[in-house]
Short mmCIF file of C-alpha atoms in Angstrom, two decimals:
data_model
loop_
_atom_site.label_atom_id
_atom_site.label_comp_id
_atom_site.label_asym_id
_atom_site.label_seq_id
_atom_site.Cartn_x
_atom_site.Cartn_y
_atom_site.Cartn_z
CA UNK A 1354 -8.92 17.52 -12.02
CA UNK A 1355 -9.41 21.18 -12.14
CA UNK A 1356 -7.60 21.91 -8.82
CA UNK A 1357 -4.53 19.82 -10.15
CA UNK A 1358 -4.48 21.73 -13.36
CA UNK A 1359 -4.68 25.13 -11.46
CA UNK A 1360 -1.60 23.87 -9.37
CA UNK A 1361 0.11 23.13 -12.64
CA UNK A 1362 -0.62 26.43 -14.08
CA UNK A 1363 0.57 28.35 -11.06
CA UNK A 1364 3.94 26.34 -11.38
CA UNK A 1365 4.11 27.18 -15.11
CA UNK A 1366 3.70 30.80 -14.50
CA UNK A 1367 6.91 31.02 -12.57
CA UNK A 1368 8.83 29.85 -15.94
CA UNK A 1369 11.11 28.10 -13.59
CA UNK A 1370 10.80 24.75 -15.17
CA UNK A 1371 9.08 22.83 -17.92
CA UNK A 1372 5.35 21.83 -17.91
CA UNK A 1373 6.25 18.14 -18.24
CA UNK A 1374 8.38 18.29 -15.15
CA UNK A 1375 6.01 20.11 -13.26
CA UNK A 1376 3.24 17.64 -13.93
CA UNK A 1377 5.66 14.73 -12.81
CA UNK A 1378 6.45 16.42 -9.81
CA UNK A 1379 2.72 17.20 -8.93
CA UNK A 1380 1.81 13.66 -9.80
CA UNK A 1381 4.60 12.07 -7.63
CA UNK A 1382 3.46 14.05 -4.36
CA UNK A 1383 -0.38 13.78 -4.40
CA UNK A 1384 -2.04 10.60 -3.65
CA UNK A 1385 -5.59 11.88 -2.41
CA UNK A 1386 -7.76 14.60 -3.45
CA UNK A 1387 -10.78 15.63 -1.17
CA UNK A 1388 -13.82 17.35 -2.78
CA UNK A 1389 -15.33 19.63 0.06
CA UNK A 1390 -18.45 21.49 -0.39
CA UNK A 1391 -20.11 24.04 2.20
CA UNK A 1392 -23.43 22.95 3.11
CA UNK A 1393 -26.75 25.32 3.74
CA UNK A 1394 -25.61 25.50 7.67
CA UNK A 1395 -22.22 26.63 6.75
CA UNK A 1396 -20.55 23.29 7.70
CA UNK A 1397 -18.06 22.01 5.44
CA UNK A 1398 -18.86 18.33 4.10
CA UNK A 1399 -16.46 15.87 2.32
CA UNK A 1400 -18.37 14.78 -0.64
CA UNK A 1401 -15.71 12.61 -2.42
CA UNK A 1402 -12.35 11.29 -2.05
CA UNK A 1403 -10.21 10.50 -5.14
CA UNK A 1404 -7.14 8.25 -4.96
CA UNK A 1405 -4.67 8.99 -7.38
CA UNK A 1406 -1.53 6.96 -8.75
CA UNK A 1407 0.95 8.86 -10.66
CA UNK A 1408 -1.60 11.46 -11.25
CA UNK A 1409 -4.28 9.26 -12.55
CA UNK A 1410 -7.59 8.76 -10.75
CA UNK A 1411 -7.70 5.08 -9.66
CA UNK A 1412 -10.71 5.20 -7.40
CA UNK A 1413 -13.26 7.53 -6.32
CA UNK A 1414 -15.46 7.43 -3.02
CA UNK A 1415 -18.69 9.53 -2.45
CA UNK A 1416 -20.76 10.43 0.42
CA UNK A 1417 -18.02 10.08 2.98
CA UNK A 1418 -19.19 12.34 5.73
CA UNK A 1419 -18.60 15.54 7.22
CA UNK A 1420 -16.40 17.52 9.87
#
């Protein structure tokens, strides 16, 4: 949620459109959010996947692997 809020604030900062329209646009284009952490070895690891539906979290999956 924090990353989505940051995207919203970046767009609001441009002053080009209303916050509600920005929220609607962001919600309509993002379906999946990955939470990535860097392990002790420096390798990035996907620790959770969130599935969104119109901006609302509908499913969360943890411990999904590394790359």
